[in-house]
XYZ file of C-alpha atoms in Angstrom:
688
model
C 4.087 92.589 13.345
C 8.055 91.259 13.789
C 9.167 89.819 11.332
C 12.382 87.508 11.951
C 15.429 87.973 10.898
C 16.830 85.895 7.931
C 20.052 84.064 10.181
C 17.104 83.501 12.581
C 15.436 81.665 9.332
C 18.482 79.717 8.516
C 19.191 78.523 11.422
C 15.753 77.121 11.980
C 16.161 75.259 8.551
C 19.289 74.269 9.473
C 17.551 72.857 12.746
C 14.540 71.489 10.909
C 16.835 69.675 8.580
C 18.877 67.968 11.206
C 15.394 66.812 12.650
C 14.217 64.905 9.828
C 17.864 63.241 9.479
C 17.402 61.686 13.052
C 13.104 61.148 12.676
C 14.700 59.305 9.380
C 17.631 57.104 11.474
C 14.581 56.878 14.067
C 12.842 55.060 11.893
C 15.454 53.268 10.098
C 16.601 51.850 13.747
C 13.246 50.576 14.365
C 12.921 48.770 10.560
C 15.662 47.174 11.299
C 14.586 46.154 14.882
C 11.454 45.237 14.061
C 13.068 42.668 11.227
C 15.317 41.602 13.898
C 12.169 40.793 15.318
C 11.099 38.621 12.626
C 9.951 34.774 14.955
C 12.006 31.879 12.120
C 9.536 28.762 12.104
C 10.813 25.655 10.889
C 9.014 22.551 9.465
C 10.119 19.399 8.268
C 8.941 18.505 5.122
C 8.615 14.173 4.125
C 8.865 13.683 0.475
C 7.402 10.403 -0.813
C 8.681 9.237 -4.084
C 11.337 11.456 -4.741
C 14.744 12.147 -3.903
C 15.429 15.416 -1.614
C 18.410 16.352 -3.795
C 16.039 16.803 -7.003
C 13.400 18.399 -5.283
C 15.357 21.369 -3.979
C 16.653 21.656 -8.219
C 12.805 21.451 -8.810
C 12.392 24.152 -6.379
C 14.760 26.442 -8.142
C 12.887 26.244 -11.618
C 9.031 27.666 -9.197
C 11.647 30.595 -8.211
C 11.292 29.031 -4.653
C 14.064 31.064 -1.946
C 16.897 27.930 -1.646
C 18.993 28.115 1.229
C 22.442 25.808 2.012
C 22.993 22.834 4.476
C 25.872 24.809 5.904
C 24.574 28.960 6.343
C 22.522 30.560 7.929
C 18.716 31.492 6.967
C 18.601 34.663 5.315
C 15.433 35.860 7.121
C 14.568 38.673 4.567
C 14.217 35.736 1.405
C 11.870 33.591 3.736
C 10.441 31.131 3.222
C 13.504 29.451 2.434
C 14.165 25.786 1.146
C 16.886 24.099 2.675
C 18.524 20.444 1.908
C 18.909 18.221 5.375
C 23.063 18.195 5.960
C 24.168 15.364 4.994
C 25.210 12.221 7.337
C 28.407 10.401 7.328
C 27.069 7.523 9.041
C 23.935 6.503 6.401
C 24.165 3.438 4.074
C 21.227 2.649 2.172
C 22.502 -0.600 2.289
C 24.814 -1.281 5.218
C 27.952 -4.160 3.950
C 26.939 -6.953 6.787
C 29.817 -8.392 5.823
C 31.892 -5.359 8.129
C 31.823 -4.050 11.210
C 28.512 -4.005 12.670
C 27.662 -0.068 10.719
C 27.512 3.266 12.461
C 24.165 5.190 11.878
C 22.079 7.995 12.700
C 18.296 8.571 13.061
C 18.699 11.032 10.690
C 16.170 10.058 6.926
C 17.601 11.062 4.518
C 13.364 11.696 2.261
C 13.641 15.073 3.723
C 14.085 19.111 3.434
C 13.901 21.682 5.761
C 11.109 24.976 5.552
C 12.257 27.863 6.860
C 8.692 30.582 7.570
C 8.073 33.744 9.484
C 6.185 32.512 11.984
C 3.681 35.355 11.759
C 3.130 34.183 8.107
C 2.571 30.807 7.862
C 0.280 31.309 4.330
C 3.324 32.102 2.710
C 3.915 28.276 2.654
C 1.264 26.948 1.471
C 2.646 27.258 -2.488
C 5.414 26.114 -1.467
C 3.909 22.593 0.115
C 1.087 22.949 -2.766
C 4.350 23.150 -5.286
C 6.028 20.283 -3.938
C 2.543 18.338 -3.322
C 0.712 18.395 -6.630
C 4.453 19.274 -8.801
C 6.912 17.535 -7.787
C 6.545 14.544 -5.071
C 4.619 12.572 -6.873
C 4.097 8.419 -7.107
C 4.813 6.577 -10.616
C 2.703 3.667 -11.371
C 2.973 0.935 -10.626
C 3.411 -2.982 -12.483
C 2.616 -6.105 -12.525
C 4.527 -8.266 -14.638
C 4.301 -11.231 -14.838
C 6.324 -14.221 -16.357
C 5.724 -17.717 -17.800
C 9.042 -19.742 -19.143
C 8.120 -23.138 -20.548
C 10.652 -25.172 -22.537
C 8.533 -27.917 -24.864
C 10.399 -30.409 -27.274
C 9.114 -29.968 -31.297
C 7.017 -32.940 -31.369
C 5.005 -31.332 -28.797
C 5.212 -27.709 -30.478
C 3.213 -29.512 -33.386
C 1.192 -31.041 -30.302
C 0.359 -28.237 -28.889
C -0.772 -26.825 -31.957
C 1.156 -23.262 -31.539
C 1.935 -21.003 -35.083
C 3.625 -17.839 -33.749
C 3.898 -16.163 -37.228
C 0.665 -14.901 -39.582
C -0.644 -17.193 -41.461
C 1.467 -17.080 -44.673
C -1.699 -17.896 -46.666
C -3.424 -15.212 -45.481
C -0.838 -12.421 -44.997
C 2.139 -13.280 -45.983
C 5.603 -13.460 -43.903
C 5.381 -11.172 -40.307
C 5.236 -11.193 -36.722
C 1.407 -11.785 -35.393
C 2.297 -9.510 -31.387
C 3.602 -6.838 -33.965
C 1.560 -6.128 -36.854
C -1.532 -6.284 -34.292
C -0.183 -3.403 -32.919
C 0.654 -2.354 -36.333
C -3.221 -1.981 -36.354
C -3.245 -4.559 -39.269
C -6.510 -7.042 -39.662
C -4.249 -10.083 -39.512
C -5.209 -13.913 -38.690
C -3.946 -15.571 -35.827
C -3.759 -19.590 -36.699
C -3.927 -21.711 -32.918
C -3.298 -25.059 -34.411
C -7.223 -26.066 -35.300
C -8.551 -22.649 -34.857
C -8.635 -20.131 -36.668
C -9.412 -16.630 -35.649
C -11.462 -14.056 -37.715
C -9.809 -10.908 -39.074
C -10.152 -8.473 -36.051
C -9.239 -4.653 -35.533
C -6.620 -3.111 -32.903
C -9.689 -2.598 -30.707
C -10.826 -6.253 -30.173
C -6.693 -7.632 -30.005
C -7.661 -7.593 -26.067
C -10.283 -10.093 -25.975
C -8.734 -12.185 -28.969
C -5.559 -12.701 -27.359
C -7.727 -13.678 -23.860
C -8.764 -15.939 -26.197
C -6.294 -17.696 -27.462
C -3.978 -17.733 -24.548
C -7.065 -19.127 -22.146
C -6.653 -22.302 -24.937
C -3.591 -21.915 -24.697
C -2.893 -22.730 -21.596
C -5.702 -26.100 -21.772
C -3.495 -27.585 -23.981
C -0.290 -26.614 -22.383
C -1.460 -28.345 -18.799
C -1.989 -31.593 -20.739
C 1.578 -31.362 -21.988
C 2.830 -30.664 -18.968
C 0.596 -33.927 -17.531
C 2.244 -36.023 -20.220
C 5.585 -34.951 -19.297
C 6.043 -33.280 -22.748
C 6.267 -29.851 -21.854
C 7.639 -28.260 -18.662
C 7.180 -24.893 -17.045
C 10.903 -23.763 -15.928
C 9.283 -20.750 -14.243
C 6.193 -18.764 -13.157
C 7.353 -15.786 -11.941
C 5.534 -12.327 -10.871
C 6.868 -8.536 -9.509
C 5.328 -5.831 -9.100
C 7.542 -2.710 -10.495
C 7.287 0.902 -10.896
C 7.325 3.367 -14.066
C 10.159 3.412 -15.913
C 12.449 1.128 -13.256
C 13.830 -2.050 -13.785
C 12.658 -5.223 -12.501
C 14.715 -8.483 -12.014
C 14.128 -12.043 -11.573
C 16.855 -14.784 -10.969
C 15.757 -18.370 -10.777
C 19.119 -19.597 -10.835
C 21.421 -22.598 -9.209
C 25.131 -21.600 -8.768
C 27.539 -24.330 -10.496
C 31.070 -24.387 -8.670
C 33.696 -25.155 -11.594
C 36.867 -26.347 -10.104
C 40.188 -24.255 -11.845
C 43.357 -26.826 -11.330
C 46.752 -26.039 -12.290
C 49.267 -29.208 -13.199
C 52.503 -30.002 -13.036
C 53.459 -33.129 -14.527
C 49.834 -33.947 -14.370
C 49.774 -33.515 -11.016
C 47.305 -31.407 -9.373
C 49.361 -28.923 -7.497
C 46.712 -26.444 -7.355
C 42.628 -26.055 -6.571
C 40.346 -23.443 -6.476
C 36.454 -22.955 -7.402
C 34.311 -20.672 -9.133
C 31.063 -20.221 -9.975
C 28.957 -19.824 -12.425
C 25.776 -18.981 -13.011
C 22.205 -21.576 -14.567
C 18.827 -20.633 -14.488
C 16.696 -17.942 -15.538
C 17.337 -14.339 -15.858
C 14.917 -11.942 -16.850
C 14.789 -8.384 -16.354
C 12.231 -6.322 -17.893
C 11.744 -2.041 -17.870
C 8.266 -1.453 -18.481
C 7.172 2.912 -19.555
C 4.000 3.373 -19.479
C 1.777 6.271 -22.116
C -0.041 8.886 -19.742
C -3.989 7.183 -20.650
C -2.398 3.885 -19.451
C -3.109 1.952 -22.070
C 0.218 1.089 -23.941
C 4.234 -0.102 -22.350
C 6.471 -0.134 -23.909
C 9.226 -2.871 -22.633
C 12.913 -3.325 -22.693
C 13.165 -6.982 -22.370
C 16.398 -8.796 -21.231
C 15.927 -12.281 -20.928
C 18.393 -15.458 -20.566
C 17.915 -18.821 -20.007
C 21.204 -20.761 -19.625
C 21.381 -24.871 -18.404
C 23.759 -27.445 -18.299
C 24.114 -29.619 -21.340
C 23.800 -33.606 -20.291
C 26.191 -35.464 -21.859
C 28.418 -32.420 -23.014
C 31.050 -31.971 -20.267
C 34.490 -31.108 -20.795
C 36.955 -33.329 -19.232
C 40.822 -33.322 -18.652
C 42.291 -36.671 -18.382
C 46.047 -37.167 -17.640
C 48.683 -40.282 -17.528
C 46.402 -43.587 -17.693
C 43.691 -41.943 -18.579
C 42.783 -40.926 -15.476
C 40.867 -38.188 -14.870
C 41.529 -34.567 -13.734
C 38.935 -32.150 -14.600
C 35.427 -32.053 -15.585
C 33.709 -28.651 -15.808
C 29.578 -28.548 -17.394
C 29.046 -27.124 -20.924
C 25.982 -24.724 -20.406
C 22.844 -24.287 -23.024
C 22.378 -20.389 -23.119
C 19.955 -19.120 -25.170
C 19.133 -14.881 -25.240
C 16.825 -12.503 -25.937
C 17.670 -8.472 -25.477
C 14.807 -6.915 -27.149
C 12.374 -3.569 -27.516
C 8.170 -3.850 -27.923
C 5.590 -1.474 -27.361
C 1.977 -3.437 -26.652
C -1.124 -3.268 -25.055
C -2.017 -3.012 -21.338
C -2.725 -6.531 -20.253
C -1.548 -7.737 -23.344
C 0.820 -11.448 -23.756
C 3.611 -10.520 -25.088
C 5.600 -13.378 -26.651
C 9.169 -13.810 -27.024
C 10.097 -17.272 -29.436
C 12.554 -18.713 -30.846
C 14.924 -20.063 -28.109
C 15.992 -23.349 -29.873
C 18.690 -25.642 -28.360
C 19.493 -28.809 -30.192
C 19.947 -32.208 -27.899
C 20.603 -35.671 -29.586
C 19.757 -38.965 -27.206
C 21.208 -42.120 -27.685
C 18.367 -45.322 -27.963
C 20.183 -49.211 -27.915
C 18.922 -51.266 -28.261
C 20.061 -55.419 -27.745
C 19.444 -59.062 -27.566
C 19.258 -59.810 -23.552
C 22.351 -61.414 -22.707
C 23.712 -61.422 -25.635
C 23.959 -57.798 -25.358
C 26.240 -57.977 -22.319
C 28.608 -60.415 -24.174
C 32.540 -58.719 -24.339
C 33.706 -58.546 -27.567
C 30.844 -60.602 -29.086
C 28.099 -58.584 -27.465
C 28.454 -55.889 -30.142
C 26.879 -58.877 -32.809
C 23.763 -58.509 -30.613
C 23.570 -54.840 -29.883
C 22.296 -51.661 -32.214
C 22.936 -47.897 -31.611
C 20.333 -45.237 -32.485
C 20.906 -41.442 -32.008
C 18.630 -38.804 -32.942
C 18.505 -34.881 -32.718
C 15.994 -33.517 -30.185
C 14.785 -29.379 -30.620
C 13.632 -28.025 -28.059
C 12.065 -24.508 -27.667
C 11.922 -22.192 -24.910
C 9.279 -19.654 -25.302
C 8.862 -17.230 -22.175
C 5.335 -15.079 -22.176
C 5.416 -11.755 -20.434
C 2.280 -9.828 -19.683
C 2.669 -5.784 -18.353
C -0.377 -5.083 -15.948
C -0.701 -1.112 -15.336
C -2.376 -0.883 -11.996
C -4.854 1.926 -11.429
C -3.433 4.687 -9.099
C -6.954 4.626 -7.494
C -6.889 0.766 -6.452
C -5.074 -0.700 -3.989
C -2.136 -3.034 -5.295
C -4.678 -7.130 -4.916
C -3.418 -8.169 -8.052
C 0.004 -8.323 -6.652
C -0.887 -10.164 -3.656
C 0.009 -13.801 -3.427
C -3.038 -16.001 -4.498
C -3.121 -17.956 -1.268
C -5.270 -20.782 -0.501
C -8.121 -19.633 2.412
C -6.751 -21.776 4.635
C -3.962 -19.132 5.043
C -6.185 -16.720 6.656
C -7.809 -18.657 9.287
C -6.979 -17.715 12.981
C -4.956 -20.416 14.272
C -2.902 -21.547 11.044
C 0.222 -21.216 11.498
C 1.915 -19.123 8.821
C -0.632 -16.413 9.088
C -1.948 -16.846 12.513
C -2.563 -13.517 13.596
C -3.090 -11.875 10.437
C -5.916 -11.946 7.862
C -5.364 -9.631 4.018
C -8.277 -8.001 3.233
C -10.598 -9.435 0.605
C -12.694 -7.680 -2.689
C -15.638 -9.134 -0.488
C -14.322 -6.998 2.884
C -14.860 -4.022 0.798
C -17.723 -1.921 0.336
C -18.410 -0.073 -3.288
C -17.820 3.065 -1.847
C -18.140 5.227 -5.463
C -21.184 7.050 -4.784
C -19.245 8.515 -1.412
C -15.929 9.547 -2.674
C -16.514 10.589 -5.875
C -18.717 12.935 -4.881
C -18.536 16.538 -6.377
C -19.298 18.530 -2.912
C -16.915 15.954 -0.736
C -14.309 16.379 -3.349
C -15.069 20.332 -3.754
C -14.582 19.932 0.424
C -11.513 17.568 0.401
C -9.481 20.327 -2.206
C -9.650 23.063 0.132
C -9.261 21.407 2.894
C -5.992 20.428 1.812
C -4.868 23.991 0.160
C -5.953 25.239 4.304
C -3.909 22.506 6.101
C -0.882 23.271 3.612
C -1.323 26.687 4.092
C -1.320 26.207 8.041
C 0.329 22.926 9.242
C -1.703 23.548 12.141
C -4.595 22.812 11.225
C -4.368 19.197 10.334
C -5.017 17.673 13.706
C -7.839 19.881 13.700
C -11.705 19.870 13.532
C -13.170 20.335 10.705
C -10.273 20.402 8.277
C -9.086 17.259 10.040
C -12.442 15.626 9.220
C -11.368 16.464 5.241
C -7.872 16.932 4.411
C -5.685 14.179 2.919
C -8.680 12.329 1.518
C -10.714 11.692 4.659
C -14.174 11.465 4.715
C -16.988 11.975 7.534
C -17.964 9.295 8.996
C -15.944 7.255 8.023
C -15.163 5.569 10.694
C -18.564 4.216 11.060
C -17.745 2.379 7.739
C -15.262 0.713 8.025
C -16.056 -0.386 11.279
C -19.129 -1.928 9.657
C -16.593 -3.888 7.182
C -14.394 -5.106 10.088
C -18.025 -6.184 11.438
C -18.204 -8.848 8.254
C -15.139 -9.819 7.988
C -15.434 -10.997 11.781
C -18.810 -12.416 10.765
C -17.493 -14.879 7.874
C -14.693 -16.042 10.272
C -17.167 -16.833 13.333
C -14.725 -15.056 15.470
C -17.724 -14.607 18.091
C -17.174 -18.489 18.483
C -13.522 -18.273 20.166
C -15.056 -15.683 22.749
C -16.183 -17.425 25.504
C -19.878 -15.036 27.074
C -18.374 -16.910 30.334
C -15.144 -13.685 30.499
C -16.612 -11.194 29.444
C -16.850 -8.615 32.033
C -17.922 -5.268 32.651
C -18.198 -2.614 36.210
C -19.914 -2.131 39.205
C -19.879 0.734 41.241
C -18.382 -0.394 44.817
C -21.090 0.337 47.346
C -19.403 -0.972 50.154
C -16.522 1.659 50.187
C -18.009 4.188 48.234
C -16.027 5.024 45.185
C -14.131 3.446 42.773
C -15.839 0.070 41.338
C -15.877 -3.407 41.257
C -15.523 -5.908 38.237
C -19.010 -7.699 36.851
C -19.479 -11.304 34.879
C -22.199 -9.846 32.727
C -23.130 -13.902 32.669
C -23.365 -13.301 36.344
C -25.913 -10.230 35.726
C -27.168 -12.088 32.631
C -28.308 -15.295 35.115
C -29.619 -12.859 37.739
C -31.179 -10.608 36.303
C -31.690 -11.184 32.217
C -32.012 -14.317 31.600
C -33.726 -13.708 28.563
C -30.925 -12.673 27.006
C -29.184 -16.319 26.792
C -32.307 -17.766 24.453
C -32.372 -17.628 20.961
C -35.835 -16.237 20.650
C -35.983 -13.795 23.921
C -38.687 -11.903 25.662
C -39.671 -8.847 24.551
C -37.599 -6.752 26.796
C -33.727 -5.952 26.497
C -30.862 -4.497 28.972
C -29.263 -1.616 28.328
C -25.394 -0.558 29.156
C -25.230 2.618 29.012
C -22.265 4.794 29.518
C -21.453 7.694 29.615
C -18.854 9.389 27.769
C -16.303 11.688 30.270
C -13.600 11.556 28.928
C -13.700 15.043 27.545
C -14.320 16.502 31.017
C -11.922 18.278 33.244
C -13.077 17.089 36.351
C -11.060 15.017 37.991
C -14.677 13.060 39.982
C -15.736 12.340 36.278
C -12.267 10.331 35.441
C -13.759 7.186 37.067
C -17.748 7.341 36.067
C -17.655 6.392 32.058
C -15.894 2.918 33.083
C -19.316 2.411 35.553
C -22.570 1.905 32.891
C -25.939 2.306 33.739
C -28.534 -1.012 33.359
C -31.646 -1.080 32.941
C -34.477 -3.311 31.801
C -36.438 -1.813 29.121
C -39.127 -3.132 26.608
C -38.076 -3.962 23.543
C -40.929 -6.436 21.567
C -39.423 -6.768 17.800
C -35.962 -5.678 16.096
C -38.080 -2.172 14.603
C -38.677 -0.849 18.481
C -34.607 -2.265 19.097
C -33.696 -0.222 16.398
C -34.654 2.511 17.135
C -34.032 2.744 21.403
C -30.177 1.527 19.583
C -31.061 4.601 17.650
C -32.376 7.155 19.607
C -29.629 6.986 22.841
C -26.757 6.533 20.953
C -27.517 10.329 19.003
C -25.641 12.949 19.453
C -26.476 16.017 21.828
C -25.991 19.279 21.295
C -23.055 18.647 18.842
C -21.689 16.240 21.289
C -21.554 12.505 21.828
C -22.590 12.134 25.208
C -22.849 8.213 25.491
C -22.906 5.328 24.402
C -25.135 2.558 24.858
C -25.860 -0.905 24.173
C -29.082 -2.776 23.830
C -29.380 -6.870 24.349
C -32.464 -8.822 23.366
C -31.213 -12.519 23.101
C -28.283 -14.550 22.027
C -27.460 -13.225 18.329
C -27.190 -9.293 20.503
C -24.708 -11.600 22.244
C -23.432 -12.734 19.814
C -22.874 -9.232 17.819
C -21.269 -7.728 21.364
C -18.141 -10.245 20.736
C -17.814 -9.450 17.585
C -17.833 -5.688 18.635
C -15.053 -6.491 21.547
C -12.736 -8.542 18.933
C -13.550 -5.538 16.314
C -11.657 -2.965 19.618
C -9.467 -4.945 19.833
C -8.200 -5.224 15.585
C -8.495 -1.208 15.591
C -6.585 -0.957 18.819
C -3.607 -3.347 16.834
C -4.109 -1.618 13.782
C -3.290 1.955 15.453
C -7.106 3.442 15.408
C -6.044 6.448 13.019
C -4.930 4.589 10.268
C -7.141 1.974 10.167
C -10.529 3.533 10.506
C -9.347 5.874 7.374
C -11.433 4.312 3.859
C -7.973 5.082 1.978
C -6.499 2.246 4.502
C -9.023 -0.289 4.791
C -7.973 -1.773 0.805
C -8.036 -4.504 -0.773
C -4.463 -6.181 -0.388
C -4.023 -4.924 2.899
C -3.236 -6.870 6.637
C -5.085 -6.652 9.689
C -3.796 -7.683 12.638
C -5.901 -10.068 14.277
C -6.047 -10.788 17.832
C -4.910 -13.950 19.690
C -7.868 -14.805 21.991
C -6.926 -17.583 25.002
C -8.954 -19.766 26.779
C -8.055 -17.837 30.077
C -8.838 -14.235 28.999
C -11.473 -11.716 30.627
C -12.647 -9.509 27.684
C -14.059 -5.970 29.529
C -17.305 -4.574 27.847
C -16.372 -0.877 28.003
C -17.736 2.335 25.885
C -14.998 1.761 22.755
C -16.978 -2.026 22.618
C -20.390 0.382 22.605
C -19.226 2.114 19.636
C -18.571 -0.876 17.703
C -21.641 -2.218 18.377
C -23.502 0.582 17.123
C -21.769 0.867 14.620
C -22.355 -2.821 13.630
C -25.743 -2.060 13.139
C -26.987 1.470 12.527
C -23.504 2.869 11.064
C -25.675 4.242 8.182
C -27.485 6.330 10.478
C -23.662 7.030 11.844
C -22.657 8.236 8.694
C -25.816 10.301 7.741
C -24.764 11.743 11.297
C -21.021 12.546 10.597
C -21.818 14.134 7.342
C -24.303 16.444 8.339
C -22.597 17.741 10.881
C -19.589 18.036 9.702
C -20.161 19.733 6.332
C -22.020 22.655 8.594
C -18.874 22.645 10.417
C -16.421 23.184 7.793
C -18.707 25.313 5.514
C -19.131 27.533 9.231
C -15.307 27.583 9.455
C -14.443 29.038 6.389
C -17.363 31.499 6.063
C -15.786 34.939 5.959
C -12.778 33.862 4.878
C -10.409 34.037 1.775
C -10.787 30.210 1.275
C -14.214 31.080 0.890
C -14.307 31.614 -3.220
C -12.776 27.596 -3.173
C -16.300 26.342 -2.832
C -17.819 28.319 -5.236
């Protein structure tokens, strides 16, 4: 066995080191090339409640990488959040006195999120921080105020003693004492309320003000009191609400040169009511701290300043303003009136009594008349009531208290709109507060935050952002109830309803068929009040998802069939079985008409479809959007309009009656699909 010489071993060692070096360089180059192949994607995140700059600053505190709008994004630090570059052509409130302002379409409430397209899950943490910790809405507060002016005599008649009963409690302010937890009595004229605890304060004050309103109304009708203003405004927590009900009074500024007017210009002074309130809500919403600036000003009759020149000639005149102002801080319970009193003004009244005719004689007339002057004290009372609106309820309290006429069809003011009322909405807390559903919704939100592309992907879209499976059926039914109460079906003429039929002459396509003509010829029993134990079925095959070109023209053409239907139970079973899903998909939508009531249901379903179209189906068919106070755009129906019966109308027809069955079907299907989609993924543990 031969051994290598030492010099060969040395050269082999050197060669090995060089080879190792090249391999390291090769791997390093490959690593660099790999880094260069990072696919940077971006997403614009819309902020709803906070300023983008504030959002960026808060994200820094959470350790999120923040880039500069003027520098390229560092790929090694992804994900990176960047503030949107400023636009030079944007004014929050453009100055209308200037030339037409230049604007850009770039929104100012968005930030940019850059991330590795191969690792979209890394952005989930950023989205969650923004949504759950930063971009949070402020509490909504309704501020209701009443400003009234009462003479001192009317105050006695009203019977209000704003302070505590001195016989029991001594001096002090009622509202302040009650909030401090003291047990003192409130004297309201002859009505004496016994000592109450702070827990009973709301009920006590409510009763007091109910009686107060009754007496005040009587004084207003007599002319002894005047309600100057009763404004209300919706504001947010820690945001100033400002109400100004004033008039501008022009005052002349004159310059004189030897009793002659050399120039005149005008300035304006404000007289009226100014109220600025800044509320701050405590954590549980039971108490509100208020910063109040209130001012009431008015011209004083007979107190104008008059400037006279030679020969008693009047040269200028300016009014004297009575200004009553209060600035204070208060801490009161939610929905509790807070009274600001003591804004007193003193006026004088002159009464002249004279003997008829003789009192008007020159020189001697003063012997036959007398003049008396009495002081009149007027007090301005301001009652402020803050109401914290719950986050899970709509802003119905802030809606104007319209008469019924404003919501009727054909009214000039709200001709094409209807405001959803409390009686139009179902109590669905049994569904929305279900713990299993809430758990699935939270997981869906987490997935959508991590993978933005899943926002519109089934089954995640059925649960994310507060969505509820089957909610479209519930909303359709609620719309149906609105139309039913309004008698909306009466505006549609059954003679103008059409559907399509096959064109047998050409062999392809379809022709128009009036429903009334078909019923008169084939099924006249539908036009009667009771029917004859049969029903007409209009079956629409769902083909819009098909990839076959020939299938596109089949869906608008229904299959017509007359079936036995002796009673309502049979009708419901036919409707349920015919509209059920097959193999997890909706294959057909069927309408069954027995008598005139079903024909009215059909007309109402046509209006339902039009309403959904006018209000955007992806918006209005959400329970979170169909709430009290919302405005529904309503269709305008003309006599000459012809209305089409199609598969979408059939869906509305089905949901108008069997909405609960549709809800149950969707819940079962979507629950199973969602849990199956999570099986074997890292999100499955979140369901436990």
